[in-house]
Amino acid sequence: MNMLRHIVALAIKELLAILRDKKSRLVLIGPPIAQLLVFGYAASFDLNHIPIAVYNEDRSAPSRELVARLTGSPHFELVGHLDHDAQIAPLIDNKDVLMVLHLGPQFSETLMRGKTASVQLIIDGRNSNTALLALGYLRTILTDFNIDWSRQHGRPGPPATLRIRPWYNENLLSRWFIIPGIVALLTLVVTTVVTGLSVAREREAGTFNQLLVTPLRPVEILIGKSIPGILIGLIEGSFILLVVVFWFEVPLRGSLGALYLGMFLFLLSAVGIGLMISSLAMTQQQGILGAFLFLVPAVILSGFATPIANMPELVQQLTLINPMRYFMVILRGVFLEGDSYELLFNQYWPMAIIAIVTLSLAGWLFRNRMN
């Protein structure tokens, strides 16, 4: 009971120290909300309002129908109609358009004869990823046009057509894939920074030596400094989850309990890493620097933006010691796939091991610094 009272007293003292500090309150509240909104709206692989120009030499009903399908799509924005070839190069060179669609003078006549009519597409390849995405949208529009044209004119349809049936993300919205990962990203940042500054703040304030002469044992000090980080992480994570579900309308299909178990294990791992950093740092500036030295590779190696399977084999092995990697799988599994405890067990136990190792190392470092 004495140990429990000591831990609770130290945890309350740590929480009050964080909440009384104006800068700490600002770090906990302001940046996460701003980053959530910025990432939620800006971080997207979807392309909308792609600037495109049309050079239509045919000007027949079929060519106008194809252009209308293009301009009616939310992905494209018609910049203008061209009258001659010389207008194409300046538009591409000055990045006024991403692509120019050129329909030749024999486009409709070729279609009426039952032959394949070619459509030329001039595309800016300087940003290859954007160009490939835009090309995919245009191919879909052209495929739909071909199928409808064949059906209306009694022509044999294409020998094979692709019927798309997406699972888990019916409208293929990249936001549904990205935004759940922001829960892990912001929770990791807040928890690591808060715990990474805890011991360093004591040293700078001159209260570290006072803490050592109290009846508290090193393990009690360590647990007492872990609790505020976990509580703040849970509160921060819960708030972000509410925004993701009710503001960005990302479906939460799985077990909420399975998600919170994963979040708790993830926070234990983050707290262990933060306390390791804090035990080594002599000042808060060093603590912040150490936290961000860990955060940048942790985010890159988590699968947040790029698939882990596309990374080199050695880098894939390094991701196994990154707790954010496993929490990303849990978040996307619960949100999109409806995963339960059983399906996520293989993500739970690696985070539990990481938490045990990091907390043990933090305790060892803390005892060494005390000695």
mmCIF file of C-alpha atoms in Angstrom:
data_model
loop_
_atom_site.group_PDB
_atom_site.id
_atom_site.type_symbol
_atom_site.label_atom_id
_atom_site.label_comp_id
_atom_site.label_asym_id
_atom_site.label_seq_id
_atom_site.Cartn_x
_atom_site.Cartn_y
_atom_site.Cartn_z
ATOM 1 C CA MET A 1 0.000 0.000 0.000
ATOM 2 C CA ASN A 2 2.884 2.381 0.752
ATOM 3 C CA MET A 3 4.338 1.683 -2.694
ATOM 4 C CA LEU A 4 0.987 2.388 -4.351
ATOM 5 C CA ARG A 5 0.591 5.658 -2.443
ATOM 6 C CA HIS A 6 4.104 6.725 -3.422
ATOM 7 C CA ILE A 7 3.461 5.983 -7.101
ATOM 8 C CA VAL A 8 0.086 7.773 -7.120
ATOM 9 C CA ALA A 9 1.563 10.817 -5.343
ATOM 10 C CA LEU A 10 4.431 11.031 -7.849
ATOM 11 C CA ALA A 11 2.076 10.550 -10.817
ATOM 12 C CA ILE A 12 -0.173 13.389 -9.563
ATOM 13 C CA LYS A 13 2.879 15.583 -9.035
ATOM 14 C CA GLU A 14 4.053 14.854 -12.614
ATOM 15 C CA LEU A 15 0.619 15.617 -14.072
ATOM 16 C CA LEU A 16 0.414 18.905 -12.188
ATOM 17 C CA ALA A 17 3.928 19.850 -13.332
ATOM 18 C CA ILE A 18 2.914 19.238 -16.963
ATOM 19 C CA LEU A 19 -0.451 21.007 -16.753
ATOM 20 C CA ARG A 20 0.871 24.034 -14.855
ATOM 21 C CA ASP A 21 3.507 24.675 -17.503
ATOM 22 C CA LYS A 22 1.988 26.874 -20.209
ATOM 23 C CA LYS A 23 4.377 25.583 -22.869
ATOM 24 C CA SER A 24 3.571 21.969 -22.008
ATOM 25 C CA ARG A 25 -0.184 22.631 -22.245
ATOM 26 C CA LEU A 26 0.326 24.247 -25.626
ATOM 27 C CA VAL A 27 2.350 21.271 -26.886
ATOM 28 C CA LEU A 28 -0.315 18.821 -25.715
ATOM 29 C CA ILE A 29 -3.338 20.605 -27.164
ATOM 30 C CA GLY A 30 -2.402 22.894 -30.056
ATOM 31 C CA PRO A 31 -0.058 20.937 -32.362
ATOM 32 C CA PRO A 32 -1.968 17.616 -32.304
ATOM 33 C CA ILE A 33 -5.225 19.299 -33.338
ATOM 34 C CA ALA A 34 -3.489 21.347 -36.039
ATOM 35 C CA GLN A 35 -1.570 18.317 -37.336
ATOM 36 C CA LEU A 36 -4.716 16.176 -37.365
ATOM 37 C CA LEU A 37 -6.576 18.713 -39.501
ATOM 38 C CA VAL A 38 -3.599 19.305 -41.796
ATOM 39 C CA PHE A 39 -2.903 15.603 -42.309
ATOM 40 C CA GLY A 40 -6.589 14.765 -42.574
ATOM 41 C CA TYR A 41 -7.199 17.177 -45.443
ATOM 42 C CA ALA A 42 -3.765 17.445 -47.065
ATOM 43 C CA ALA A 43 -2.420 13.883 -46.827
ATOM 44 C CA SER A 44 -4.234 12.154 -49.678
ATOM 45 C CA PHE A 45 -3.241 10.054 -52.673
ATOM 46 C CA ASP A 46 -6.423 11.033 -54.516
ATOM 47 C CA LEU A 47 -6.166 13.534 -57.358
ATOM 48 C CA ASN A 48 -8.960 16.024 -57.992
ATOM 49 C CA HIS A 49 -9.265 18.958 -60.395
ATOM 50 C CA ILE A 50 -6.414 17.798 -62.626
ATOM 51 C CA PRO A 51 -5.880 20.580 -65.185
ATOM 52 C CA ILE A 52 -6.418 19.262 -68.710
ATOM 53 C CA ALA A 53 -6.843 20.821 -72.143
ATOM 54 C CA VAL A 54 -8.650 19.286 -75.138
ATOM 55 C CA TYR A 55 -7.614 19.577 -78.774
ATOM 56 C CA ASN A 56 -10.683 18.244 -80.605
ATOM 57 C CA GLU A 57 -10.284 18.293 -84.377
ATOM 58 C CA ASP A 58 -13.311 16.091 -84.936
ATOM 59 C CA ARG A 59 -16.032 18.061 -83.064
ATOM 60 C CA SER A 60 -18.614 15.354 -83.769
ATOM 61 C CA ALA A 61 -21.205 13.962 -81.345
ATOM 62 C CA PRO A 62 -19.027 10.991 -80.244
ATOM 63 C CA SER A 63 -15.993 13.211 -79.598
ATOM 64 C CA ARG A 64 -18.121 15.725 -77.696
ATOM 65 C CA GLU A 65 -19.587 12.901 -75.608
ATOM 66 C CA LEU A 66 -16.089 11.698 -74.654
ATOM 67 C CA VAL A 67 -15.052 15.241 -73.710
ATOM 68 C CA ALA A 68 -18.242 15.657 -71.657
ATOM 69 C CA ARG A 69 -17.440 12.476 -69.711
ATOM 70 C CA LEU A 70 -13.999 13.882 -69.032
ATOM 71 C CA THR A 71 -15.173 17.296 -67.850
ATOM 72 C CA GLY A 72 -17.979 15.752 -65.796
ATOM 73 C CA SER A 73 -15.502 13.747 -63.743
ATOM 74 C CA PRO A 74 -14.475 15.249 -60.359
ATOM 75 C CA HIS A 75 -10.888 14.272 -61.127
ATOM 76 C CA PHE A 76 -10.433 16.604 -64.099
ATOM 77 C CA GLU A 77 -10.801 20.327 -64.656
ATOM 78 C CA LEU A 78 -10.985 21.547 -68.247
ATOM 79 C CA VAL A 79 -8.604 24.479 -68.702
ATOM 80 C CA GLY A 80 -9.478 25.200 -72.314
ATOM 81 C CA HIS A 81 -10.079 24.012 -75.876
ATOM 82 C CA LEU A 82 -7.154 24.234 -78.309
ATOM 83 C CA ASP A 83 -7.297 25.138 -81.980
ATOM 84 C CA HIS A 84 -3.859 24.105 -83.275
ATOM 85 C CA ASP A 85 -0.771 22.072 -82.348
ATOM 86 C CA ALA A 86 1.375 25.060 -81.411
ATOM 87 C CA GLN A 87 -0.744 25.702 -78.314
ATOM 88 C CA ILE A 88 0.174 22.374 -76.703
ATOM 89 C CA ALA A 89 3.856 22.904 -75.825
ATOM 90 C CA PRO A 90 3.457 26.197 -73.895
ATOM 91 C CA LEU A 91 0.707 24.720 -71.707
ATOM 92 C CA ILE A 92 2.836 21.686 -70.770
ATOM 93 C CA ASP A 93 6.079 23.678 -70.384
ATOM 94 C CA ASN A 94 4.501 26.262 -68.047
ATOM 95 C CA LYS A 95 2.657 23.560 -66.032
ATOM 96 C CA ASP A 96 -0.697 25.129 -66.890
ATOM 97 C CA VAL A 97 -2.029 21.632 -67.606
ATOM 98 C CA LEU A 98 -0.945 18.138 -66.677
ATOM 99 C CA MET A 99 -2.201 16.606 -69.922
ATOM 100 C CA VAL A 100 -3.663 17.443 -73.320
ATOM 101 C CA LEU A 101 -6.212 15.126 -74.966
ATOM 102 C CA HIS A 102 -5.989 15.172 -78.779
ATOM 103 C CA LEU A 103 -8.864 13.772 -80.841
ATOM 104 C CA GLY A 104 -8.014 13.529 -84.553
ATOM 105 C CA PRO A 105 -10.318 14.627 -87.394
ATOM 106 C CA GLN A 106 -11.215 11.013 -88.269
ATOM 107 C CA PHE A 107 -12.170 9.964 -84.722
ATOM 108 C CA SER A 108 -15.951 9.489 -85.201
ATOM 109 C CA GLU A 109 -15.635 8.231 -88.781
ATOM 110 C CA THR A 110 -13.262 5.483 -87.637
ATOM 111 C CA LEU A 111 -15.685 4.493 -84.865
ATOM 112 C CA MET A 112 -18.605 4.322 -87.330
ATOM 113 C CA ARG A 113 -16.648 1.942 -89.533
ATOM 114 C CA GLY A 114 -16.258 -0.381 -86.562
ATOM 115 C CA LYS A 115 -12.535 0.136 -86.297
ATOM 116 C CA THR A 116 -10.394 1.225 -83.353
ATOM 117 C CA ALA A 117 -10.040 5.016 -83.165
ATOM 118 C CA SER A 118 -6.823 6.241 -81.575
ATOM 119 C CA VAL A 119 -6.776 9.045 -79.041
ATOM 120 C CA GLN A 120 -3.507 10.851 -78.411
ATOM 121 C CA LEU A 121 -2.635 11.948 -74.890
ATOM 122 C CA ILE A 122 0.237 14.353 -74.264
ATOM 123 C CA ILE A 123 1.158 14.180 -70.592
ATOM 124 C CA ASP A 124 3.660 15.995 -68.360
ATOM 125 C CA GLY A 125 5.973 13.259 -67.065
ATOM 126 C CA ARG A 126 8.082 15.392 -64.724
ATOM 127 C CA ASN A 127 6.077 14.111 -61.752
ATOM 128 C CA SER A 128 5.722 10.486 -62.760
ATOM 129 C CA ASN A 129 3.553 9.393 -59.800
ATOM 130 C CA THR A 130 0.961 12.093 -60.437
ATOM 131 C CA ALA A 131 1.027 11.376 -64.154
ATOM 132 C CA LEU A 132 0.392 7.656 -63.630
ATOM 133 C CA LEU A 133 -2.527 8.318 -61.263
ATOM 134 C CA ALA A 134 -4.111 10.762 -63.708
ATOM 135 C CA LEU A 135 -3.565 8.291 -66.546
ATOM 136 C CA GLY A 136 -5.425 5.641 -64.567
ATOM 137 C CA TYR A 137 -8.444 7.925 -64.118
ATOM 138 C CA LEU A 138 -8.481 8.724 -67.846
ATOM 139 C CA ARG A 139 -8.255 5.064 -68.824
ATOM 140 C CA THR A 140 -11.301 4.305 -66.686
ATOM 141 C CA ILE A 141 -13.316 7.038 -68.433
ATOM 142 C CA LEU A 142 -12.225 5.815 -71.863
ATOM 143 C CA THR A 143 -13.093 2.199 -71.010
ATOM 144 C CA ASP A 144 -16.605 3.198 -69.920
ATOM 145 C CA PHE A 145 -17.020 5.201 -73.142
ATOM 146 C CA ASN A 146 -15.991 2.176 -75.238
ATOM 147 C CA ILE A 147 -18.428 -0.160 -73.491
ATOM 148 C CA ASP A 148 -21.366 2.253 -73.809
ATOM 149 C CA TRP A 149 -20.569 3.006 -77.468
ATOM 150 C CA SER A 150 -20.467 -0.696 -78.366
ATOM 151 C CA ARG A 151 -23.746 -1.340 -76.562
ATOM 152 C CA GLN A 152 -25.572 1.625 -78.182
ATOM 153 C CA HIS A 153 -24.447 0.802 -81.738
ATOM 154 C CA GLY A 154 -24.829 -2.951 -81.612
ATOM 155 C CA ARG A 155 -21.115 -3.548 -81.894
ATOM 156 C CA PRO A 156 -19.370 -6.460 -80.224
ATOM 157 C CA GLY A 157 -18.005 -5.284 -76.922
ATOM 158 C CA PRO A 158 -14.395 -5.461 -75.847
ATOM 159 C CA PRO A 159 -13.144 -9.068 -75.577
ATOM 160 C CA ALA A 160 -12.646 -8.669 -71.849
ATOM 161 C CA THR A 161 -13.767 -6.010 -69.390
ATOM 162 C CA LEU A 162 -12.644 -5.372 -65.848
ATOM 163 C CA ARG A 163 -15.396 -5.220 -63.239
ATOM 164 C CA ILE A 164 -13.995 -3.685 -60.072
ATOM 165 C CA ARG A 165 -15.347 -4.703 -56.670
ATOM 166 C CA PRO A 166 -13.277 -3.090 -53.896
ATOM 167 C CA TRP A 167 -13.443 -4.666 -50.438
ATOM 168 C CA TYR A 168 -13.046 -2.784 -47.148
ATOM 169 C CA ASN A 169 -12.813 0.625 -48.915
ATOM 170 C CA GLU A 170 -15.680 0.645 -51.399
ATOM 171 C CA ASN A 171 -14.927 4.072 -52.880
ATOM 172 C CA LEU A 172 -11.127 3.599 -52.798
ATOM 173 C CA LEU A 173 -10.667 6.750 -50.726
ATOM 174 C CA SER A 174 -7.021 7.133 -49.730
ATOM 175 C CA ARG A 175 -8.195 9.190 -46.733
ATOM 176 C CA TRP A 176 -9.625 6.023 -45.171
ATOM 177 C CA PHE A 177 -6.162 4.463 -45.379
ATOM 178 C CA ILE A 178 -4.133 7.468 -44.178
ATOM 179 C CA ILE A 179 -6.211 9.034 -41.389
ATOM 180 C CA PRO A 180 -6.294 5.980 -39.036
ATOM 181 C CA GLY A 181 -2.490 6.058 -39.111
ATOM 182 C CA ILE A 182 -2.556 9.626 -37.818
ATOM 183 C CA VAL A 183 -3.885 8.247 -34.506
ATOM 184 C CA ALA A 184 -0.617 6.326 -34.073
ATOM 185 C CA LEU A 185 1.534 9.200 -35.332
ATOM 186 C CA LEU A 186 0.189 11.924 -33.039
ATOM 187 C CA THR A 187 -0.140 9.631 -30.011
ATOM 188 C CA LEU A 188 3.482 8.564 -30.395
ATOM 189 C CA VAL A 189 4.701 12.159 -30.728
ATOM 190 C CA VAL A 190 2.847 13.430 -27.649
ATOM 191 C CA THR A 191 3.703 10.459 -25.417
ATOM 192 C CA THR A 192 7.380 10.336 -26.369
ATOM 193 C CA VAL A 193 7.895 14.073 -25.900
ATOM 194 C CA VAL A 194 6.064 14.174 -22.537
ATOM 195 C CA THR A 195 8.010 11.249 -21.065
ATOM 196 C CA GLY A 196 11.254 12.271 -22.760
ATOM 197 C CA LEU A 197 11.227 15.556 -20.827
ATOM 198 C CA SER A 198 10.179 14.208 -17.418
ATOM 199 C CA VAL A 199 13.582 13.452 -15.830
ATOM 200 C CA ALA A 200 15.354 16.241 -17.728
ATOM 201 C CA ARG A 201 12.804 18.721 -16.378
ATOM 202 C CA GLU A 202 13.640 17.584 -12.811
ATOM 203 C CA ARG A 203 17.345 18.116 -13.466
ATOM 204 C CA GLU A 204 16.840 21.605 -14.907
ATOM 205 C CA ALA A 205 14.509 22.628 -12.064
ATOM 206 C CA GLY A 206 16.982 21.361 -9.462
ATOM 207 C CA THR A 207 14.446 18.981 -7.908
ATOM 208 C CA PHE A 208 16.072 15.757 -9.083
ATOM 209 C CA ASN A 209 18.278 15.489 -5.996
ATOM 210 C CA GLN A 210 15.267 16.173 -3.781
ATOM 211 C CA LEU A 211 13.497 13.287 -5.499
ATOM 212 C CA LEU A 212 16.413 10.977 -4.712
ATOM 213 C CA VAL A 213 16.290 11.630 -0.954
ATOM 214 C CA THR A 214 12.582 10.771 -0.734
ATOM 215 C CA PRO A 215 11.479 7.267 0.393
ATOM 216 C CA LEU A 216 10.708 6.469 -3.266
ATOM 217 C CA ARG A 217 12.622 3.586 -4.784
ATOM 218 C CA PRO A 218 13.886 3.813 -8.405
ATOM 219 C CA VAL A 219 11.164 1.464 -9.655
ATOM 220 C CA GLU A 220 8.485 3.598 -7.969
ATOM 221 C CA ILE A 221 9.905 6.755 -9.548
ATOM 222 C CA LEU A 222 9.930 5.070 -12.939
ATOM 223 C CA ILE A 223 6.328 3.853 -12.667
ATOM 224 C CA GLY A 224 5.178 7.217 -11.304
ATOM 225 C CA LYS A 225 6.709 8.987 -14.282
ATOM 226 C CA SER A 226 5.197 6.456 -16.720
ATOM 227 C CA ILE A 227 1.575 6.894 -15.623
ATOM 228 C CA PRO A 228 1.137 10.531 -16.775
ATOM 229 C CA GLY A 229 2.469 9.686 -20.244
ATOM 230 C CA ILE A 230 0.077 6.755 -20.584
ATOM 231 C CA LEU A 231 -2.924 8.787 -19.334
ATOM 232 C CA ILE A 232 -2.146 11.709 -21.628
ATOM 233 C CA GLY A 233 -1.640 9.322 -24.555
ATOM 234 C CA LEU A 234 -4.974 7.584 -23.915
ATOM 235 C CA ILE A 235 -6.848 10.888 -23.633
ATOM 236 C CA GLU A 236 -5.123 12.297 -26.716
ATOM 237 C CA GLY A 237 -5.690 9.090 -28.679
ATOM 238 C CA SER A 238 -9.378 8.946 -27.674
ATOM 239 C CA PHE A 239 -9.924 12.528 -28.795
ATOM 240 C CA ILE A 240 -8.245 11.858 -32.147
ATOM 241 C CA LEU A 241 -10.364 8.712 -32.595
ATOM 242 C CA LEU A 242 -13.538 10.752 -32.074
ATOM 243 C CA VAL A 243 -12.419 13.267 -34.701
ATOM 244 C CA VAL A 244 -11.509 10.497 -37.160
ATOM 245 C CA VAL A 245 -14.881 8.758 -36.785
ATOM 246 C CA PHE A 246 -17.281 11.704 -36.480
ATOM 247 C CA TRP A 247 -15.501 14.479 -38.404
ATOM 248 C CA PHE A 248 -13.693 12.609 -41.182
ATOM 249 C CA GLU A 249 -16.320 9.814 -41.172
ATOM 250 C CA VAL A 250 -13.887 6.910 -41.401
ATOM 251 C CA PRO A 251 -15.840 3.739 -40.490
ATOM 252 C CA LEU A 252 -14.881 1.939 -37.281
ATOM 253 C CA ARG A 253 -15.883 -1.639 -38.074
ATOM 254 C CA GLY A 254 -13.967 -3.703 -35.517
ATOM 255 C CA SER A 255 -13.813 -4.133 -31.775
ATOM 256 C CA LEU A 256 -13.174 -0.948 -29.792
ATOM 257 C CA GLY A 257 -11.714 -3.060 -26.983
ATOM 258 C CA ALA A 258 -9.215 -4.637 -29.393
ATOM 259 C CA LEU A 259 -8.207 -1.164 -30.526
ATOM 260 C CA TYR A 260 -7.691 0.134 -26.978
ATOM 261 C CA LEU A 261 -5.679 -2.931 -25.974
ATOM 262 C CA GLY A 262 -3.370 -2.225 -28.884
ATOM 263 C CA MET A 263 -3.204 1.456 -27.935
ATOM 264 C CA PHE A 264 -2.292 0.603 -24.330
ATOM 265 C CA LEU A 265 0.542 -1.726 -25.376
ATOM 266 C CA PHE A 266 1.716 0.860 -27.903
ATOM 267 C CA LEU A 267 1.752 3.566 -25.220
ATOM 268 C CA LEU A 268 3.732 1.300 -22.873
ATOM 269 C CA SER A 269 6.346 0.900 -25.607
ATOM 270 C CA ALA A 270 6.404 4.645 -26.316
ATOM 271 C CA VAL A 271 6.700 5.468 -22.615
ATOM 272 C CA GLY A 272 9.619 3.041 -22.255
ATOM 273 C CA ILE A 273 11.425 4.674 -25.164
ATOM 274 C CA GLY A 274 10.656 8.158 -23.804
ATOM 275 C CA LEU A 275 12.002 7.282 -20.359
ATOM 276 C CA MET A 276 15.170 5.862 -21.912
ATOM 277 C CA ILE A 277 15.680 9.183 -23.699
ATOM 278 C CA SER A 278 14.867 11.136 -20.551
ATOM 279 C CA SER A 279 17.323 9.105 -18.451
ATOM 280 C CA LEU A 280 20.144 9.963 -20.865
ATOM 281 C CA ALA A 281 19.248 13.645 -21.387
ATOM 282 C CA MET A 282 20.680 16.265 -19.043
ATOM 283 C CA THR A 283 18.476 19.112 -20.345
ATOM 284 C CA GLN A 284 14.999 19.400 -21.864
ATOM 285 C CA GLN A 285 16.567 20.516 -25.137
ATOM 286 C CA GLN A 286 18.498 17.249 -25.288
ATOM 287 C CA GLY A 287 15.291 15.377 -24.433
ATOM 288 C CA ILE A 288 13.386 16.977 -27.316
ATOM 289 C CA LEU A 289 16.262 16.318 -29.722
ATOM 290 C CA GLY A 290 16.462 12.676 -28.613
ATOM 291 C CA ALA A 291 12.694 12.267 -29.019
ATOM 292 C CA PHE A 292 12.712 13.543 -32.586
ATOM 293 C CA LEU A 293 15.790 11.480 -33.461
ATOM 294 C CA PHE A 294 13.611 8.476 -32.639
ATOM 295 C CA LEU A 295 10.319 9.760 -34.082
ATOM 296 C CA VAL A 296 11.453 10.416 -37.663
ATOM 297 C CA PRO A 297 12.752 6.889 -38.431
ATOM 298 C CA ALA A 298 9.897 5.359 -36.414
ATOM 299 C CA VAL A 299 7.299 7.025 -38.654
ATOM 300 C CA ILE A 300 9.191 6.235 -41.874
ATOM 301 C CA LEU A 301 9.615 2.560 -40.912
ATOM 302 C CA SER A 302 6.025 2.080 -39.739
ATOM 303 C CA GLY A 303 4.253 1.679 -43.078
ATOM 304 C CA PHE A 304 2.409 4.956 -42.538
ATOM 305 C CA ALA A 305 3.140 6.296 -46.027
ATOM 306 C CA THR A 306 5.097 3.585 -47.869
ATOM 307 C CA PRO A 307 4.483 -0.187 -47.696
ATOM 308 C CA ILE A 308 7.015 -2.104 -45.621
ATOM 309 C CA ALA A 309 7.011 -4.854 -48.266
ATOM 310 C CA ASN A 310 8.570 -2.393 -50.749
ATOM 311 C CA MET A 311 11.529 -1.654 -48.458
ATOM 312 C CA PRO A 312 14.896 -3.472 -48.724
ATOM 313 C CA GLU A 313 15.163 -6.715 -46.769
ATOM 314 C CA LEU A 314 17.517 -5.261 -44.148
ATOM 315 C CA VAL A 315 15.212 -2.290 -43.552
ATOM 316 C CA GLN A 316 12.234 -4.642 -43.220
ATOM 317 C CA GLN A 317 14.076 -6.432 -40.419
ATOM 318 C CA LEU A 318 14.657 -3.094 -38.656
ATOM 319 C CA THR A 319 10.915 -2.393 -38.662
ATOM 320 C CA LEU A 320 10.388 -5.389 -36.365
ATOM 321 C CA ILE A 321 11.661 -3.354 -33.377
ATOM 322 C CA ASN A 322 9.379 -0.412 -34.188
ATOM 323 C CA PRO A 323 6.165 -0.488 -32.076
ATOM 324 C CA MET A 324 4.392 1.883 -34.470
ATOM 325 C CA ARG A 325 4.598 -0.769 -37.201
ATOM 326 C CA TYR A 326 2.321 -3.100 -35.210
ATOM 327 C CA PHE A 327 -0.086 -0.392 -34.056
ATOM 328 C CA MET A 328 -0.559 0.725 -37.666
ATOM 329 C CA VAL A 329 -1.736 -2.787 -38.552
ATOM 330 C CA ILE A 330 -4.108 -2.771 -35.561
ATOM 331 C CA LEU A 331 -5.595 0.623 -36.462
ATOM 332 C CA ARG A 332 -6.198 -0.171 -40.120
ATOM 333 C CA GLY A 333 -7.405 -3.666 -39.269
ATOM 334 C CA VAL A 334 -9.971 -2.450 -36.726
ATOM 335 C CA PHE A 335 -11.127 0.536 -38.794
ATOM 336 C CA LEU A 336 -11.378 -1.016 -42.252
ATOM 337 C CA GLU A 337 -11.386 -4.804 -41.833
ATOM 338 C CA GLY A 338 -13.327 -5.202 -38.577
ATOM 339 C CA ASP A 339 -10.566 -7.199 -36.877
ATOM 340 C CA SER A 340 -11.016 -8.711 -33.405
ATOM 341 C CA TYR A 341 -8.660 -9.761 -30.588
ATOM 342 C CA GLU A 342 -7.860 -13.123 -32.170
ATOM 343 C CA LEU A 343 -6.862 -11.666 -35.531
ATOM 344 C CA LEU A 344 -4.643 -9.046 -33.903
ATOM 345 C CA PHE A 345 -2.843 -11.317 -31.424
ATOM 346 C CA ASN A 346 0.293 -11.405 -33.604
ATOM 347 C CA GLN A 347 0.476 -7.607 -33.331
ATOM 348 C CA TYR A 348 -0.069 -7.508 -29.553
ATOM 349 C CA TRP A 349 2.757 -9.716 -28.306
ATOM 350 C CA PRO A 350 5.620 -7.963 -30.196
ATOM 351 C CA MET A 351 4.547 -4.621 -28.679
ATOM 352 C CA ALA A 352 4.366 -6.247 -25.231
ATOM 353 C CA ILE A 353 7.947 -7.517 -25.637
ATOM 354 C CA ILE A 354 9.144 -4.106 -26.845
ATOM 355 C CA ALA A 355 7.451 -2.473 -23.833
ATOM 356 C CA ILE A 356 9.106 -4.889 -21.382
ATOM 357 C CA VAL A 357 12.552 -4.408 -22.937
ATOM 358 C CA THR A 358 12.375 -0.605 -23.171
ATOM 359 C CA LEU A 359 10.968 -0.153 -19.662
ATOM 360 C CA SER A 360 13.646 -2.489 -18.256
ATOM 361 C CA LEU A 361 16.388 -0.581 -20.074
ATOM 362 C CA ALA A 362 14.930 2.708 -18.870
ATOM 363 C CA GLY A 363 15.013 1.422 -15.283
ATOM 364 C CA TRP A 364 18.617 0.234 -15.656
ATOM 365 C CA LEU A 365 19.698 3.579 -17.135
ATOM 366 C CA PHE A 366 17.836 5.459 -14.427
ATOM 367 C CA ARG A 367 19.529 3.493 -11.628
ATOM 368 C CA ASN A 368 22.939 4.033 -13.226
ATOM 369 C CA ARG A 369 22.366 7.799 -13.478
ATOM 370 C CA MET A 370 21.259 7.874 -9.831
ATOM 371 C CA ASN A 371 24.459 6.103 -8.786
#
